Each structure stands twice: as structure tokens, then as C-alpha cells.
Short mmCIF file of C-alpha atoms in Angstrom, two decimals:
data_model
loop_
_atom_site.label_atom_id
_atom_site.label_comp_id
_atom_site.label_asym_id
_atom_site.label_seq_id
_atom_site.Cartn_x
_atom_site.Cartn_y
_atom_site.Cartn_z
CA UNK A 1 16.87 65.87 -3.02
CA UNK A 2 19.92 65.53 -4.74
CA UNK A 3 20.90 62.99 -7.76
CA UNK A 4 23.17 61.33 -5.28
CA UNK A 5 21.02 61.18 -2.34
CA UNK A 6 18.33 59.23 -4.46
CA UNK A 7 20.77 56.64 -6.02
CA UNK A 8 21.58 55.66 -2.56
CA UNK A 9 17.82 55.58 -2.09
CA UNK A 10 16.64 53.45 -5.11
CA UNK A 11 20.39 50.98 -4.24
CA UNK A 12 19.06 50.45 -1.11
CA UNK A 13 15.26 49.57 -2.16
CA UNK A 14 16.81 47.31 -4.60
CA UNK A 15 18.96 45.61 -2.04
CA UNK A 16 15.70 44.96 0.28
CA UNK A 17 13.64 43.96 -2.19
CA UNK A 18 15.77 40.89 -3.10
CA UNK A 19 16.74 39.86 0.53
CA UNK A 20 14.16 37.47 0.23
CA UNK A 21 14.80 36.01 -2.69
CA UNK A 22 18.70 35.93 -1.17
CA UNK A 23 17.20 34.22 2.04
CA UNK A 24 15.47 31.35 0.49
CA UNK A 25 18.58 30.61 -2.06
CA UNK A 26 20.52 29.96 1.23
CA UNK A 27 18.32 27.83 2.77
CA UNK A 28 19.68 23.90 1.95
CA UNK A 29 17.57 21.84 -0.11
CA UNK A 30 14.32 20.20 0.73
CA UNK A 31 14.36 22.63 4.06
CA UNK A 32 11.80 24.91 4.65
CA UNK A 33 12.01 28.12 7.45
CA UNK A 34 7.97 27.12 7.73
CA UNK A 35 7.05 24.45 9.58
CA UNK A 36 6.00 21.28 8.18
CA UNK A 37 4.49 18.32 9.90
CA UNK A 38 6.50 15.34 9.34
CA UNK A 39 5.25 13.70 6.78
CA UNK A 40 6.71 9.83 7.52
CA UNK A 41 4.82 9.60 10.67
CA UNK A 42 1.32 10.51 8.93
CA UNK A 43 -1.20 8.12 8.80
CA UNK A 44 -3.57 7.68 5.70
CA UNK A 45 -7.21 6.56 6.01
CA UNK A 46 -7.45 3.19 4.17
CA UNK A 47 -10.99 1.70 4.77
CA UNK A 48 -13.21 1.04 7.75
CA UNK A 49 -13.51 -1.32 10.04
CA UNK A 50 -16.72 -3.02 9.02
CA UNK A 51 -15.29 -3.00 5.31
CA UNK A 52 -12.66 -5.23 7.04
CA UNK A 53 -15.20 -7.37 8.80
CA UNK A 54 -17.27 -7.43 5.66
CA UNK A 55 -14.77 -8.65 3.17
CA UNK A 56 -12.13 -9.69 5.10
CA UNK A 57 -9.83 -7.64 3.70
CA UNK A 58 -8.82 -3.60 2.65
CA UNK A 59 -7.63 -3.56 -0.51
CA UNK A 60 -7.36 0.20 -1.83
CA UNK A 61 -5.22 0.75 -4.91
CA UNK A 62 -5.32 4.45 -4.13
CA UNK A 63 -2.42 4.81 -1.58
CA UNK A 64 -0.17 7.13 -1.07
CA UNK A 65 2.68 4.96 -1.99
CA UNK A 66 1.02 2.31 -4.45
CA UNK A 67 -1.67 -0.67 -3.41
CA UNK A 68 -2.13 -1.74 0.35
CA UNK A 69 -3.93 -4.55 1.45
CA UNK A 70 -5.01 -4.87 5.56
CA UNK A 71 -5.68 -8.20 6.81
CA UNK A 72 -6.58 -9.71 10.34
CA UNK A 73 -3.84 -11.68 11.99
CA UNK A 74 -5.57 -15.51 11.65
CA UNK A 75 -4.37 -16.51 15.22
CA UNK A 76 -5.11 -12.84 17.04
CA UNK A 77 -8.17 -10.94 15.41
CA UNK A 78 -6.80 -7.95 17.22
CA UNK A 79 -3.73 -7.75 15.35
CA UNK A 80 -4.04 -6.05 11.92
CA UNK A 81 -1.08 -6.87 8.73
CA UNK A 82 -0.51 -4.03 6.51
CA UNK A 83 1.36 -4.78 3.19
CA UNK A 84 1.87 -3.53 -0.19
CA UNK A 85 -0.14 -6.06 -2.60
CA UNK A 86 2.65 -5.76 -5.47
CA UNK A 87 4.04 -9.49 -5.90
CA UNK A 88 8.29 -9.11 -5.28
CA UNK A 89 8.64 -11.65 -8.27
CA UNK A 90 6.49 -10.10 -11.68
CA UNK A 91 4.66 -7.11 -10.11
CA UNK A 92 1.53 -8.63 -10.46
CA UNK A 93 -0.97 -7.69 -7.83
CA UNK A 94 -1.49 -10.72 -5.36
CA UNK A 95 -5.48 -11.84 -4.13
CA UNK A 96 -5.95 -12.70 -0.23
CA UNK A 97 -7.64 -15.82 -0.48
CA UNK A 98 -9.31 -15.63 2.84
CA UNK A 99 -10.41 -19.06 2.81
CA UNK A 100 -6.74 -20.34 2.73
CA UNK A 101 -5.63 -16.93 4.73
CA UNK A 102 -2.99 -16.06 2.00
CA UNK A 103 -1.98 -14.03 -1.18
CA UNK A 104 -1.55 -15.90 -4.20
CA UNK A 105 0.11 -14.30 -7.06
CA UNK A 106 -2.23 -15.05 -10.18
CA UNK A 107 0.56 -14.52 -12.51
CA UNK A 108 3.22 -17.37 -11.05
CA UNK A 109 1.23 -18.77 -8.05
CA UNK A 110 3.71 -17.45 -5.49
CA UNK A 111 2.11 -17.44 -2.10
CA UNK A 112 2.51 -15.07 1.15
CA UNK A 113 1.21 -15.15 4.62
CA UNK A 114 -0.98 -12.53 5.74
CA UNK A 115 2.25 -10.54 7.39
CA UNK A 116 3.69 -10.96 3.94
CA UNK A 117 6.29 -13.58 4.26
CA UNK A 118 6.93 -15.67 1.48
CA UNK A 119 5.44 -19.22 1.80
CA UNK A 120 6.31 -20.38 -1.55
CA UNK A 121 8.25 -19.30 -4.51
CA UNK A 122 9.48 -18.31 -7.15
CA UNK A 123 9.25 -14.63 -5.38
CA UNK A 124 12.40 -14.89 -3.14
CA UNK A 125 11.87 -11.51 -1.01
CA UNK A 126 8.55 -10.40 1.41
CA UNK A 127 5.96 -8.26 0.19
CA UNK A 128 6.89 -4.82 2.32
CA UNK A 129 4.66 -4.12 5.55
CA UNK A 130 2.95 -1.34 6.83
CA UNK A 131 2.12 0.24 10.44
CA UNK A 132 -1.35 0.12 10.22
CA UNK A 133 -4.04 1.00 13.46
CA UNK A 134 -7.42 1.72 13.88
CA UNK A 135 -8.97 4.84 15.18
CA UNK A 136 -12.44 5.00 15.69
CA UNK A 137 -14.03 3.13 12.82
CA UNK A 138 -11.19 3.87 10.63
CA UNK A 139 -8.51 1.59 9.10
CA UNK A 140 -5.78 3.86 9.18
CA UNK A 141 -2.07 2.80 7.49
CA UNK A 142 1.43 4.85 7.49
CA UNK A 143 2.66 6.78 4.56
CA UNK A 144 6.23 6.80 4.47
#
């Protein structure tokens, strides 16, 4: 083999070696040539149902995106409210009273419905809801 022969060899190892490499510094941002499952319609296992029934309430502090808190509707015990616990005023992290059927903030006595609306200030805005189901015994709330 001649000297020029195998510098065309070697150039053209090199070149397919880093085609790869070349590939993946085309590819835009935060894409991917694998597939991944899409991650905003992903559900995340919260608590079960007779956790719910016990207590009256999910609270797990351990969510994907912060604190969640699942409560029963009060008029339709069918119909489950998902929201983040964290009050919209100080941060503080509101208690369901479930005798009352609302979150009081302990810090500033702000209070929400179970859905999360405000029912009195000083917080001005809604704690943020959740799509929450249940599947088998599981409580089961979205990650977005």
C-alpha cells in the first residue's frame, strides 16, 4: 500500500468516526432522533384511594412539580380537585380544613375552595389546578 493510498484511508476513518458527533450537533435543541414519550401528558401516582377516603385529603409534598393536594368535590364525591398547596400570597403551604371544606393559609388566613378559587384575601390569584383521575386504586395527578 502506498503512503498516499493510506492517508486517504485514515481521512476517511476520521471523517466516519465523527459523523455522529456531526449528526447530533445538527439536531435543534431539546430534540431528540429517539423517541420520547411526551412527558406533559404523564400522569404521576399521588396516593390511593382509601388514603383519600381515610383522611380526606392527598397531600404529598413529593411531586413532580412541588406540593399537590387532591380533594373530593363537596357537592359531587365523584369529582376529584387537584391543586398545588403553595398559598399565591406568602408561599406558605395552605391546610384543607375538611370540616369547613377549605384551605386556610396559616401564615395570613387567606382561604380557597377545594377547586382552588380564592374565597378570601389578601392572596388575589387561585392556587393552580391539576388533571387528576383515578385508576384502579390509585390517585393519579398530571405532571406538566
Amino acid at each position: 500500500m502506498k503512503r498516499r493510498e493510506f492517508l486517504s484511508w485514515v481521512g476517511v476513518g476520521g471523517l466516519a468516526s465523527f459523523l455522529p458527533m456531526a449528526i447530533a450537533a445538527c439536531t435543534p435543541a431539546g430534540e431528540s432522533t429517539a423517541e420520547v414519550p411526551n412527558t406533559p401528558d404523564s400522569f404521576e401516582a399521588v396516593g390511593t384511594v382509601s388514603q383519600l377516603e381515610a383522611e380526606g385529603q392527598i397531600l404529598n409534598e413529593n411531586f413532580k412539580n412541588g406540593a399537590i393536594s387532591v380533594t373530593r368535590n363537596p357537592e359531587d364525591s365523584e369529582l376529584l380537585y387537584a391543586v398545588n398547596p403553595t398559598c399565591t400570597h406568602n408561599r406558605c403551604l395552605v391546610d384543607w380544613n375538611a370540616a369547613e371544606r377549605k384551605y386556610i393559609c396559616p401564615c395570613h388566613g387567606a382561604e380557597y375552595s377545594p377547586d382552588g378559587t380564592v374565597i378570601k384575601g389578601p392572596a388575589q390569584e387561585n392556587l393552580p389546578p391539576y388533571l387528576v383521575k383515578i385508576e384502579g386504586v390509585q390517585v393519579l395527578v398530571q405532571a406538566i
